[in-house]
C-alpha angles and dihedrals in degrees: 000000000000119000121245091252092052091051089049091050092049091049091051090049090050092051093050094047093048091051092049090049091051092049093048094045092052100038105031102040094153093052100038113088105218096190096048092031090225122157127234113260095261094049092043089055090049092049092049090048092049092050091048091051091048092051091054099040111136093194100053091116095059105033135061103203137006090252088064095048122111093211117059108207096175118103112248092254094050091043089057091048095049091045089054090049093048093048090053100039100036098075093037100048091081090069094051103032108016096169091049091049092050092048090049092050093049092048092048092050092048091051093055 
């Protein structure tokens, strides 16, 4: 049985990867493989980086999402990239994953 923290980490990783997939699919149509659902090289690097950061997060017990964290562990370049992805995907995710968007909204409001 997975611990509560491990489930939380997996959920956060799922949210991030879905948002990156949505961004890549809409902005990098020529590089995104729709059949295989593979990301372009830049987005794949960002997704790998985000998963790596999530795996090593020391604040996973207290926070819900990286945007609510007091310590920013992303490098400045990757932080700019993920911010761009979140700004694009955030408003659109409700059309592709409505339950996920609602869950994310509720968790963000609770955290504040």
